[in-house]
PDB file of C-alpha atoms in Angstrom:
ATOM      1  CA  UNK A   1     -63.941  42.667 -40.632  1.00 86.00           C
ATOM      2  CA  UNK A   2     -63.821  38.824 -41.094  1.00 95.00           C
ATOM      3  CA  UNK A   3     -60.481  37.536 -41.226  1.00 97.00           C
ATOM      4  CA  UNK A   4     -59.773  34.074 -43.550  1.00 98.00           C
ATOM      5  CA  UNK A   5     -56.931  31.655 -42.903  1.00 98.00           C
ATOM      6  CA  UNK A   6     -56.229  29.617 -46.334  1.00 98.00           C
ATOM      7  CA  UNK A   7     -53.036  27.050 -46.404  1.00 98.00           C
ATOM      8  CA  UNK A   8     -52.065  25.874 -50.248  1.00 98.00           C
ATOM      9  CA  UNK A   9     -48.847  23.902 -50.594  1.00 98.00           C
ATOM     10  CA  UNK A  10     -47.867  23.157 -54.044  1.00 98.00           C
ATOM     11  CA  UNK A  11     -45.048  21.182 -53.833  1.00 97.00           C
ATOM     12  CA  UNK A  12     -46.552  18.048 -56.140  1.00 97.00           C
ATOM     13  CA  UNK A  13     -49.179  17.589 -59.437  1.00 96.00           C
ATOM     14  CA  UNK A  14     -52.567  17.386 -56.575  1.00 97.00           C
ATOM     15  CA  UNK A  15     -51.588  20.437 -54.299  1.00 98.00           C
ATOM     16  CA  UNK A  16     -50.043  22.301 -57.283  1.00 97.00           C
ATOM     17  CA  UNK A  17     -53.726  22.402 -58.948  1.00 98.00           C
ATOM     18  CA  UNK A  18     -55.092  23.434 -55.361  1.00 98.00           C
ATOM     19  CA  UNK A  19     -53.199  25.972 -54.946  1.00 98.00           C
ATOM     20  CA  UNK A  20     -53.846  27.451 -58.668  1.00 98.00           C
ATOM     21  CA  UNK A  21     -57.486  26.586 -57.859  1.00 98.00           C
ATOM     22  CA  UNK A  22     -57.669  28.303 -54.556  1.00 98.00           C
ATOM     23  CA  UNK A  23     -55.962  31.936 -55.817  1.00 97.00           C
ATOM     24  CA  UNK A  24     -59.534  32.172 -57.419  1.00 95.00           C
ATOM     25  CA  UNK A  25     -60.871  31.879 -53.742  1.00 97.00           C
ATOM     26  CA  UNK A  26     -58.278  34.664 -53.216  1.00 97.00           C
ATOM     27  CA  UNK A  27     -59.238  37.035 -55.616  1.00 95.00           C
ATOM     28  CA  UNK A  28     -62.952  37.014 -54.883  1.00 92.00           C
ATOM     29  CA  UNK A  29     -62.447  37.591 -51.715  1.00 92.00           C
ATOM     30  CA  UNK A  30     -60.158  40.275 -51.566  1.00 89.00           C
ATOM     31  CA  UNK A  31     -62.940  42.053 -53.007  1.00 85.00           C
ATOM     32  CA  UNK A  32     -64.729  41.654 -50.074  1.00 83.00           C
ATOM     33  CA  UNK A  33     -62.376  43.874 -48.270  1.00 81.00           C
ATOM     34  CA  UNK A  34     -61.607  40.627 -46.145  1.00 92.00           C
ATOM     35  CA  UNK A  35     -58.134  39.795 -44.304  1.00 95.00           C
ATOM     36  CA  UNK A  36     -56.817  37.159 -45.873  1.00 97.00           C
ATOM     37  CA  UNK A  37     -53.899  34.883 -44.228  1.00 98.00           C
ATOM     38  CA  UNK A  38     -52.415  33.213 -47.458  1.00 98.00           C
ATOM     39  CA  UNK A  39     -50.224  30.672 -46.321  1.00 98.00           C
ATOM     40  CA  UNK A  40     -48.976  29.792 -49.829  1.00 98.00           C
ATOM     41  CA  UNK A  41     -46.491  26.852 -51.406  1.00 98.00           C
ATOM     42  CA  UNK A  42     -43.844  27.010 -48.568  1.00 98.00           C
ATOM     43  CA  UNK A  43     -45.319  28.870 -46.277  1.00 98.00           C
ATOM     44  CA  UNK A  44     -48.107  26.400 -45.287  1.00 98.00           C
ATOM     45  CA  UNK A  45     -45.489  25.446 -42.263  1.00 98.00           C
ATOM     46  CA  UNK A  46     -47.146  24.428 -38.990  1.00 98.00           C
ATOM     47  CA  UNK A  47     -45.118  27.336 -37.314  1.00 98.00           C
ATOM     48  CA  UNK A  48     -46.564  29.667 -39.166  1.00 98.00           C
ATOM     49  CA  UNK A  49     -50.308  28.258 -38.924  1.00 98.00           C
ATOM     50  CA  UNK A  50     -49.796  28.463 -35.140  1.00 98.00           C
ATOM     51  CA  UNK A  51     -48.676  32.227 -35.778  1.00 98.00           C
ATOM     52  CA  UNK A  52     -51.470  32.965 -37.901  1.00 98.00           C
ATOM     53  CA  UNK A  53     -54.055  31.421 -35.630  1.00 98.00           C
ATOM     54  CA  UNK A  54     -53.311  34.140 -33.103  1.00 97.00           C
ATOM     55  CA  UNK A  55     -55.398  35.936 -35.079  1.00 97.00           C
ATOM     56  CA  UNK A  56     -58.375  34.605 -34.805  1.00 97.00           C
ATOM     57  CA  UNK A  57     -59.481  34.344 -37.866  1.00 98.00           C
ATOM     58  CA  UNK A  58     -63.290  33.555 -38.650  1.00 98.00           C
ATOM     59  CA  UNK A  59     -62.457  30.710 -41.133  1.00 98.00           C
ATOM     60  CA  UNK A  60     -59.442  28.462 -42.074  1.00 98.00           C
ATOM     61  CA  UNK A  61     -59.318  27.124 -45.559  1.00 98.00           C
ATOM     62  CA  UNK A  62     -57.026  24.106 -45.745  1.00 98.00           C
ATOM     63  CA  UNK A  63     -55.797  22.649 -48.835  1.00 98.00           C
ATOM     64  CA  UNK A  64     -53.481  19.935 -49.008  1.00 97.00           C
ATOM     65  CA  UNK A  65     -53.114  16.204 -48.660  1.00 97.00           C
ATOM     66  CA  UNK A  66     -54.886  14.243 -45.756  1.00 97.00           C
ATOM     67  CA  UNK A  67     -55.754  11.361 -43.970  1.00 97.00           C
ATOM     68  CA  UNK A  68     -58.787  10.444 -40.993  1.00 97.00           C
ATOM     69  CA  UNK A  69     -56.997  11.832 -38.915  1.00 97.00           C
ATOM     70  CA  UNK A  70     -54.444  14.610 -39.992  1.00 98.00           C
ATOM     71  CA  UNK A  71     -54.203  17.828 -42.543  1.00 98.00           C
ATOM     72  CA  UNK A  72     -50.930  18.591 -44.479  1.00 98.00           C
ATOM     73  CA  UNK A  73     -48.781  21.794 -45.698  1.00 98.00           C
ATOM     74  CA  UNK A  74     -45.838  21.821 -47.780  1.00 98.00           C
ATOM     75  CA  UNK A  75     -43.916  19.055 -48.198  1.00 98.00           C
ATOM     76  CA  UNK A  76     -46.698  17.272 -46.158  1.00 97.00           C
ATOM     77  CA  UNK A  77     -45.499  18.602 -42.786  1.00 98.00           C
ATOM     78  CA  UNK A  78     -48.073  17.827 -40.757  1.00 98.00           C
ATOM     79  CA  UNK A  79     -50.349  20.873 -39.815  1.00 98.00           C
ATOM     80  CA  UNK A  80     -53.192  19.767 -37.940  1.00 98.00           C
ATOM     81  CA  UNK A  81     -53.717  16.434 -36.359  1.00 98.00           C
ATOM     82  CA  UNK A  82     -55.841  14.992 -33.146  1.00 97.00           C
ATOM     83  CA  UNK A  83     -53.460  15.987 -31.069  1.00 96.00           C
ATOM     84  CA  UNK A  84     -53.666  19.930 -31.690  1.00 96.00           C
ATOM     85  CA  UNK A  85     -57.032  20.366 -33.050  1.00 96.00           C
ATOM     86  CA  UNK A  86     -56.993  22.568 -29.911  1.00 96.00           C
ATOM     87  CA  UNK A  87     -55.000  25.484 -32.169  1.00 96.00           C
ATOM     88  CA  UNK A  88     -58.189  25.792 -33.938  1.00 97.00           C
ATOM     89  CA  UNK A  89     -60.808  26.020 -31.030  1.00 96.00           C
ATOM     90  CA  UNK A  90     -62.066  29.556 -31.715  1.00 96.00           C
ATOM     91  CA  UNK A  91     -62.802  29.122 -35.240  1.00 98.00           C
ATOM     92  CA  UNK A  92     -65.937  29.109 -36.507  1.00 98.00           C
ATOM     93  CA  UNK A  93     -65.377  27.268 -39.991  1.00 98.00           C
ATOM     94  CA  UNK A  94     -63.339  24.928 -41.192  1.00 98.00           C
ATOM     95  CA  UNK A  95     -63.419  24.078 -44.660  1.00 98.00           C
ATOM     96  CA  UNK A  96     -60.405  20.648 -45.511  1.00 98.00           C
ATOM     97  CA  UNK A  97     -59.909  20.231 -49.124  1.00 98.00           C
ATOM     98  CA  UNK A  98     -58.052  17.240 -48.306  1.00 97.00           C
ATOM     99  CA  UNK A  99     -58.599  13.554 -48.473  1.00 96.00           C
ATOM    100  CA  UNK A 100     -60.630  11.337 -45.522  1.00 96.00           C
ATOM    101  CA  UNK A 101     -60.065  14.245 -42.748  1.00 97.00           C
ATOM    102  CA  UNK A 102     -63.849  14.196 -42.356  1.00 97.00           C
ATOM    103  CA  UNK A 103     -63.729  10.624 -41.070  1.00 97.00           C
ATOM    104  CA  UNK A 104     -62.234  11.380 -37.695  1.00 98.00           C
ATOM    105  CA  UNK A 105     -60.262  14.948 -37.526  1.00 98.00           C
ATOM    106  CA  UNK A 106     -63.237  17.242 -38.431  1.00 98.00           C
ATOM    107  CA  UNK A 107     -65.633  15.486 -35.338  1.00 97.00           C
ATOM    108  CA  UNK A 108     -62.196  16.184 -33.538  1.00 97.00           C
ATOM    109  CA  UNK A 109     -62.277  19.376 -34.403  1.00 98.00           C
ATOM    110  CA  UNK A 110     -65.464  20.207 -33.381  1.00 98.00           C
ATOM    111  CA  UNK A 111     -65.389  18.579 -29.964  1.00 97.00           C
ATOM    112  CA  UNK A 112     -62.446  21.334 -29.471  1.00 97.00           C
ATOM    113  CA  UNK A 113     -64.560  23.871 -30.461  1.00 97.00           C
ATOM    114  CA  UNK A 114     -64.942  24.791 -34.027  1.00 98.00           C
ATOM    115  CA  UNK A 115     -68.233  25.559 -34.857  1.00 98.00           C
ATOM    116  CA  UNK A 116     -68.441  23.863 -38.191  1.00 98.00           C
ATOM    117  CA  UNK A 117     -66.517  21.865 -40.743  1.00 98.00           C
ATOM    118  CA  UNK A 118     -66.554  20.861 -43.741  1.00 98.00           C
ATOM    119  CA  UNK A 119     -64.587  18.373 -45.679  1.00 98.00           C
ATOM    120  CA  UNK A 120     -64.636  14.612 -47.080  1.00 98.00           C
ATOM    121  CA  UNK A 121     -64.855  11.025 -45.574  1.00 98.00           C
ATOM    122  CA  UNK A 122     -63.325   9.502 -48.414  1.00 96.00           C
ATOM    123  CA  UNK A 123     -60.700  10.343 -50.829  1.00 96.00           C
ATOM    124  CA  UNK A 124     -61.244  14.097 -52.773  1.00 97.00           C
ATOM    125  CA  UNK A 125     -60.487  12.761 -56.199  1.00 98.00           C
ATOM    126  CA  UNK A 126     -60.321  15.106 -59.096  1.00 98.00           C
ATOM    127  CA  UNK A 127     -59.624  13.873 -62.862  1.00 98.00           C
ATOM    128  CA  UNK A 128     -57.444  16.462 -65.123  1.00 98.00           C
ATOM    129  CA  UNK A 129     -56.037  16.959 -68.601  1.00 98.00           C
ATOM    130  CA  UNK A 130     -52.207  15.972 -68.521  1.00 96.00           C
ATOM    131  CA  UNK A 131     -51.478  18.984 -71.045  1.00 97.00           C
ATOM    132  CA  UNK A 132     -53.261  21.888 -69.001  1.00 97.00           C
ATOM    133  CA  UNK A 133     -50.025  21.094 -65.642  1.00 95.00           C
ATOM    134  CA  UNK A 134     -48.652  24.447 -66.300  1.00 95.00           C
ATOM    135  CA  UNK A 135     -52.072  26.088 -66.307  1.00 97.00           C
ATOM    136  CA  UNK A 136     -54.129  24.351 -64.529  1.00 98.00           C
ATOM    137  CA  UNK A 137     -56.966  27.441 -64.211  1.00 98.00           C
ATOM    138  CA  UNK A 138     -57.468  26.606 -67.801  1.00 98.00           C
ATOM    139  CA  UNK A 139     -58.271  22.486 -67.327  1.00 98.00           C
ATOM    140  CA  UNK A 140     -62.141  22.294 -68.245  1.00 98.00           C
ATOM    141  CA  UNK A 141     -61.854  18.706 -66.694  1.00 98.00           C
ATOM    142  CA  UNK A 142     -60.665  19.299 -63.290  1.00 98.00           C
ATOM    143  CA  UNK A 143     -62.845  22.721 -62.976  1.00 98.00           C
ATOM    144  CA  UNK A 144     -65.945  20.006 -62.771  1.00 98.00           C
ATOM    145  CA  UNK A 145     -64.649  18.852 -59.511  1.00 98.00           C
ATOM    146  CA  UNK A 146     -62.786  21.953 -58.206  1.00 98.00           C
ATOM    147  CA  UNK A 147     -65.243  25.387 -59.029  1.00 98.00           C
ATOM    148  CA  UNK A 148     -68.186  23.563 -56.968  1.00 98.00           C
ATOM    149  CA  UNK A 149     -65.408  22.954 -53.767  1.00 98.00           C
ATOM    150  CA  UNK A 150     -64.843  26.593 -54.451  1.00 98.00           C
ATOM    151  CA  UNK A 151     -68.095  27.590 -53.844  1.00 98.00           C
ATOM    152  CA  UNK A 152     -67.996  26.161 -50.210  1.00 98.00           C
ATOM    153  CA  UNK A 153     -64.922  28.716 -49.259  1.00 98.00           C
ATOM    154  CA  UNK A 154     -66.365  31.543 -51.549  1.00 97.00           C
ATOM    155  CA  UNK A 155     -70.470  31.177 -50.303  1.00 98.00           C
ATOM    156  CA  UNK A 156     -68.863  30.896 -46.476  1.00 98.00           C
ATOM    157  CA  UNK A 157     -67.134  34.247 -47.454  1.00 97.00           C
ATOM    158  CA  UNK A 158     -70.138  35.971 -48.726  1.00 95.00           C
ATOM    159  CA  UNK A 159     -71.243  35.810 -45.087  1.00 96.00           C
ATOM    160  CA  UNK A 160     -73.573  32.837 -45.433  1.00 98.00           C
ATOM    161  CA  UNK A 161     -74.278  29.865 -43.419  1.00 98.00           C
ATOM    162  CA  UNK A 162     -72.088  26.292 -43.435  1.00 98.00           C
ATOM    163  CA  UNK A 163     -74.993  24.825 -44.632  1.00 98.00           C
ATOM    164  CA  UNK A 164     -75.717  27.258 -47.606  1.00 98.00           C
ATOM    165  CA  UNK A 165     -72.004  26.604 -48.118  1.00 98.00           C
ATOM    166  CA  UNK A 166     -72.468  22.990 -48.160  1.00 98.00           C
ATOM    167  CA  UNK A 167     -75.677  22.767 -50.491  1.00 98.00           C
ATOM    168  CA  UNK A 168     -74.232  25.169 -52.856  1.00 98.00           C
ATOM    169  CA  UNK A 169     -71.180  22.524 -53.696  1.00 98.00           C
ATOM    170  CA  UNK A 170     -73.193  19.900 -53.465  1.00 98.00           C
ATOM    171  CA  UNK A 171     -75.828  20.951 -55.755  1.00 97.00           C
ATOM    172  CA  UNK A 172     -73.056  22.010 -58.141  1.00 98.00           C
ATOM    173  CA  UNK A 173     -71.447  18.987 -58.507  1.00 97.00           C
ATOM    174  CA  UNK A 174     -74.478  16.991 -59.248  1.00 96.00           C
ATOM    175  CA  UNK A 175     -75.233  19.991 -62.030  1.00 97.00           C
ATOM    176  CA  UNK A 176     -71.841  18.765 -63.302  1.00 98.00           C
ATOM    177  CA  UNK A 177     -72.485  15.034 -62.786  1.00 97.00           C
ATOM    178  CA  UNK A 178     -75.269  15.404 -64.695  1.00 95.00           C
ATOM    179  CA  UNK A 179     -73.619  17.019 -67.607  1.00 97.00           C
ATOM    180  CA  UNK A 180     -71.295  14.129 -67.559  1.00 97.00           C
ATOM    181  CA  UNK A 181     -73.965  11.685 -68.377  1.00 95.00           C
ATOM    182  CA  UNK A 182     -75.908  13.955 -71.120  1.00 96.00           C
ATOM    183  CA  UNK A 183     -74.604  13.773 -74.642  1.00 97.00           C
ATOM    184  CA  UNK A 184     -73.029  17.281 -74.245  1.00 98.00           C
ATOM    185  CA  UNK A 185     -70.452  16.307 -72.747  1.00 97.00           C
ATOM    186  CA  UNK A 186     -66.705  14.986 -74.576  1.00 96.00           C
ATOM    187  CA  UNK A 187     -64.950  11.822 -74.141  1.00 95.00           C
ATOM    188  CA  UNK A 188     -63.289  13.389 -71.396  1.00 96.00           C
ATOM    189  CA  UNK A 189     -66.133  14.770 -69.428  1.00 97.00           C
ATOM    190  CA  UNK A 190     -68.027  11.819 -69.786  1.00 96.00           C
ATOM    191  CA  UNK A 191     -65.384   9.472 -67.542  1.00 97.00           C
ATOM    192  CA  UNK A 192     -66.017  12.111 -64.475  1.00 98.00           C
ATOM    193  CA  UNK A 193     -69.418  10.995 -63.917  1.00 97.00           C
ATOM    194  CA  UNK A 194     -68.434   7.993 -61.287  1.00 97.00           C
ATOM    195  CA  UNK A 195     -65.506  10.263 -59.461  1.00 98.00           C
ATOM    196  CA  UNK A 196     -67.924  13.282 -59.015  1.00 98.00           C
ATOM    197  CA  UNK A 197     -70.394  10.537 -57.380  1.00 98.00           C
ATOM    198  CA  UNK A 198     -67.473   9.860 -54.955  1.00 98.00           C
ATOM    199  CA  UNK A 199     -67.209  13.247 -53.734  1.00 98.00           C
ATOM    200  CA  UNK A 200     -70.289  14.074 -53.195  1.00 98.00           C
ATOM    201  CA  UNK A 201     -71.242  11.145 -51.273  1.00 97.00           C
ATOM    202  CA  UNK A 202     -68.216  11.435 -49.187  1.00 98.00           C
ATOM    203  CA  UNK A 203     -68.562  15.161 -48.497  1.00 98.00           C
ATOM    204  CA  UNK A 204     -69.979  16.584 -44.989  1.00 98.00           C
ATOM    205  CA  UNK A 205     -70.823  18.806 -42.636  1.00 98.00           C
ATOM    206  CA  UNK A 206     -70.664  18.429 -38.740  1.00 98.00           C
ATOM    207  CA  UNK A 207     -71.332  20.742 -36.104  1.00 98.00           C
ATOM    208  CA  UNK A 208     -73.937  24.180 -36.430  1.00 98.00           C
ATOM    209  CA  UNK A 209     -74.684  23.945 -39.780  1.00 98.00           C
ATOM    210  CA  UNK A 210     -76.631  27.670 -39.691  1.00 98.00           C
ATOM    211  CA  UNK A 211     -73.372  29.590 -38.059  1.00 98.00           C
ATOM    212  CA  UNK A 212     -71.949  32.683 -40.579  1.00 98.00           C
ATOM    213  CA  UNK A 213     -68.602  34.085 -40.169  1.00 97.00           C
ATOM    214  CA  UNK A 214     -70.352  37.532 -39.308  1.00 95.00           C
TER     215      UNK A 214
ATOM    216  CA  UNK B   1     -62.409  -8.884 -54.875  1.00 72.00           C
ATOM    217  CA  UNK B   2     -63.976 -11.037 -57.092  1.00 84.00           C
ATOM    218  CA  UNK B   3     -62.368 -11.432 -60.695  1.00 87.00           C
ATOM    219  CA  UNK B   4     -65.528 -10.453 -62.151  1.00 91.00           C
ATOM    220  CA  UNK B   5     -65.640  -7.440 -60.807  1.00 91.00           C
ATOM    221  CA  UNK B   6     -62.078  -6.642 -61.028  1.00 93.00           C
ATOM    222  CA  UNK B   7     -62.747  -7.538 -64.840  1.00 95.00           C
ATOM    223  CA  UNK B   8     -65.711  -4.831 -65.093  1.00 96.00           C
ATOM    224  CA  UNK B   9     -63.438  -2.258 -63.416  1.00 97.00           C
ATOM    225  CA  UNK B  10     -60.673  -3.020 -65.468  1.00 97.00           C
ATOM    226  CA  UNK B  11     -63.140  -2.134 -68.672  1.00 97.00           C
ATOM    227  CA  UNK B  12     -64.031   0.759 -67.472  1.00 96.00           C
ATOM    228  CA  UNK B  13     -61.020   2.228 -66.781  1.00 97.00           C
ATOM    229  CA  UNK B  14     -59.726   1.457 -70.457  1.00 97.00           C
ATOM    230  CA  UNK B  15     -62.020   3.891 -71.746  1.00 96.00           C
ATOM    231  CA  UNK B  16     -60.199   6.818 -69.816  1.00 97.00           C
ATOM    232  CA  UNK B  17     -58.598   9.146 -72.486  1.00 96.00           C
ATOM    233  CA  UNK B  18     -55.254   8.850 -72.736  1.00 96.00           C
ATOM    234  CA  UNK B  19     -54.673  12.591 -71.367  1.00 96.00           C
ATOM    235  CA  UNK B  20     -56.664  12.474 -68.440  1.00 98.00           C
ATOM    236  CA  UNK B  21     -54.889  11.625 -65.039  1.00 98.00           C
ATOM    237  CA  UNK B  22     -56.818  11.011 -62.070  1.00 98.00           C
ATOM    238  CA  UNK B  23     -55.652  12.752 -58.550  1.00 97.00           C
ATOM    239  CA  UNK B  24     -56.672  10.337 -55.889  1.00 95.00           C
ATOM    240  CA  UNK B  25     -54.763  10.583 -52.167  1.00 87.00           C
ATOM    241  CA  UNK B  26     -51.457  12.107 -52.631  1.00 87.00           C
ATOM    242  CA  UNK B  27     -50.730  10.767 -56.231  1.00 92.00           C
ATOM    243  CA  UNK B  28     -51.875  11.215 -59.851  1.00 95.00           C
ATOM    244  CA  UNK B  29     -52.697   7.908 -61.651  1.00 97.00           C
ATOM    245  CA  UNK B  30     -52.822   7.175 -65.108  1.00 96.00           C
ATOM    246  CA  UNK B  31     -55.168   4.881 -67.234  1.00 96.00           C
ATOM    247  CA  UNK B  32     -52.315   2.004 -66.808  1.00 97.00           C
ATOM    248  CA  UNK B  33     -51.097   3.047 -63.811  1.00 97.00           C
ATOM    249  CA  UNK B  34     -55.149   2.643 -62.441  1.00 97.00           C
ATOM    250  CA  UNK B  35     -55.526  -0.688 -64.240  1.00 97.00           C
ATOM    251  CA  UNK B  36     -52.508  -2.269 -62.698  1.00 97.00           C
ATOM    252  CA  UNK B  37     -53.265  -1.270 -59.100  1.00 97.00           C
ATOM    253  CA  UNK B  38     -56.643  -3.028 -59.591  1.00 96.00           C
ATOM    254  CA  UNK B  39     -54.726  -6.062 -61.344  1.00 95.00           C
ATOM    255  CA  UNK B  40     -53.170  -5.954 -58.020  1.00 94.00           C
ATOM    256  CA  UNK B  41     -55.447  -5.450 -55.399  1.00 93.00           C
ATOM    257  CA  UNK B  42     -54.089  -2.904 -53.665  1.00 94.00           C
ATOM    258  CA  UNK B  43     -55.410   0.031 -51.668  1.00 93.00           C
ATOM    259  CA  UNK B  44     -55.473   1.931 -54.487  1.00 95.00           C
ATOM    260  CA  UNK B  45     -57.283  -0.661 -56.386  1.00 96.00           C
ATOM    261  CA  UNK B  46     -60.199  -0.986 -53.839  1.00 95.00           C
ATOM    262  CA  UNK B  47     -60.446   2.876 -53.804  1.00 95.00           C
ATOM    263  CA  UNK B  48     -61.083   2.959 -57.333  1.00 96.00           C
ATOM    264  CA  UNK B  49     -63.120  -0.302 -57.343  1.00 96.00           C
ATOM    265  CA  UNK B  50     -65.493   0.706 -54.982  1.00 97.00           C
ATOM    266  CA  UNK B  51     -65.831   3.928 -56.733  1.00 97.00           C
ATOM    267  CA  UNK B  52     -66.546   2.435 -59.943  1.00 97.00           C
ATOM    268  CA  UNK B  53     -68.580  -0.109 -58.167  1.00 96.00           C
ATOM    269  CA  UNK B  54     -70.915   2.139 -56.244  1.00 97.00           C
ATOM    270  CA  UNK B  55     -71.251   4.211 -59.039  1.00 97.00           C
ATOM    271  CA  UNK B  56     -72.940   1.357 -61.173  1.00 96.00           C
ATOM    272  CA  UNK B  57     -74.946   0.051 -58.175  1.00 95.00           C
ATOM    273  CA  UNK B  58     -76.469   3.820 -57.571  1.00 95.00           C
ATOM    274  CA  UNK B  59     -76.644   4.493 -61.618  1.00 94.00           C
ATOM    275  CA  UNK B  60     -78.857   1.702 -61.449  1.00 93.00           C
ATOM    276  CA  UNK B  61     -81.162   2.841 -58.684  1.00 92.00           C
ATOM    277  CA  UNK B  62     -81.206   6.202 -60.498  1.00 90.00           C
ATOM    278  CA  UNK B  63     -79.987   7.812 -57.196  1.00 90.00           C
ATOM    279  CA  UNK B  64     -77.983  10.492 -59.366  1.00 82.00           C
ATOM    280  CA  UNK B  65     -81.211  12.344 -60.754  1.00 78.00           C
ATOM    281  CA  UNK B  66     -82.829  12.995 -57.200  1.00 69.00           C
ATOM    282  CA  UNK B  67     -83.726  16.821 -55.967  1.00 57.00           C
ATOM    283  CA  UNK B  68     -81.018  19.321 -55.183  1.00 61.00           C
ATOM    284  CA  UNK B  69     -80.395  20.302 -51.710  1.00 59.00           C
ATOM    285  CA  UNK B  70     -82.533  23.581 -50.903  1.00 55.00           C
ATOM    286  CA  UNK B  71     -80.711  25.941 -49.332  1.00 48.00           C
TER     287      UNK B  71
END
């Protein structure tokens, strides 16, 4: 059985929409009769990452705030940095919905030996509706940027490769770019166009693109 | 940063709705809050200019309408 390690602070506006965001993630794949480490709002400690990596699990999904060179949990404790990518070494994805942490930490990572990562060189920017804070599931704005960086955690679930993972989202988002520039889309819709381009151009992939968690 | 191009960022984030917020880093930004950190130059600003910036520049080359990634 493949085992899933996701960290989801929520303990400002950005991580609280993560975390909403990623209990979709959650619930799909629970239905994969999957073990699932949820390291959720205050729990996404580095203690209890370390304790959690023990098991071994086959991918870690980390949500939070970043920079090139380090991953946050609540609070922004820091969870993973260059210094202990080494906590990581026998996983074989690892997926950072963070900002820049594919500049230098996910090369880092895989020189320790993760098999594959995923994440972005630049800022992960996502636009929202100020009225939908409380419910953020329900923001049609945000879900442009956020259902296709689902699709890399969900697709890597479903047993297929990093690479399928990473095409999947990419191809996604430029589905929803270009429903940003057609006439379909509102007022609000239409001003994602030029943050969408961001993230795709700063999202990557390093290491065996064609390994599966089983 | 040029003021022209400060000036062409600076319209293009007035048309933001006045509801939408834009997560960038670890903040939320609003339409004003955007425009001023461009006003000022700050890292902020360049994030956002360049986004804006390279947007326009790859708009132009149509580089937004090529294939999808086979799988």
């Amino acid at each position: 059985m493949a085992k899933i390690l996701i960290t989801r602070p929520n303990h400002d506006e950005t991580t609280n929409y993560l975390y909403f965001w990623t209990s979709s993630v959650i619930k799909e794949i629970t239905k994969k009769n999957m073990t699932v480490y949820d390291l959720s709002s205050e729990k996404a400690t580095q203690k209890n990452l370390v304790n959690y990596l023990k098991h071994d699990p086959d991918f870690v999904f980390l949500n939070g705030h970043g920079s090139v060179n380090l991953i946050a949990g609540y609070e922004n404790e820091v969870l993973v940095d260059t210094n202990n990518t080494f906590l990581l070494s026998k996983t074989k994805i690892v997926y950072a919905r963070a900002c820049q942490a594919g500049k230098v930490l996910g090369q880092h990572l895989i020189k320790t030996g993760v098999k594959a990562f995923i994440g972005y060189t630049s800022s992960f920017v996502f636009l929202r509706i100020k009225r939908f804070l409380t419910h953020p599931c329900d923001d049609f704005l945000a879900r442009l940027f956020l259902e296709p960086s689902n699709l890399i955690a969900t697709t890597i679930a479903k047993g297929h490769s990093a690479n399928e993972a990473n095409n999947r989202s990419l191809n996604a988002m430029r589905k929803n770019l270009r429903f940003t520039l057609s006439s379909a889309a509102g007022p609000e819709e239409q001003v994602a166009a030029s943050y969408l381009w961001s993230n795709i151009n700063c999202q990557v992939l390093f290491g065996n693109s064609e390994i599966k968690i089983f | 940063m040029s003021d022209i191009i400060k000036q062409l960022v600076e319209e293009r984030l007035k048309v933001l709705p006045i509801d939408v917020a834009v997560s960038i880093g670890d903040a939320t930004y609003s339409k004003d809050e955007l425009i001023s950190h461009v006003q000022k130059g700050d890292e902020i600003g360049e994030q956002i200019s360049n986004i804006q910036i390279n947007f326009l520049q790859d708009l132009a080359k149509g580089a937004m309408y090529g294939e999808n990634t086979d799988n």
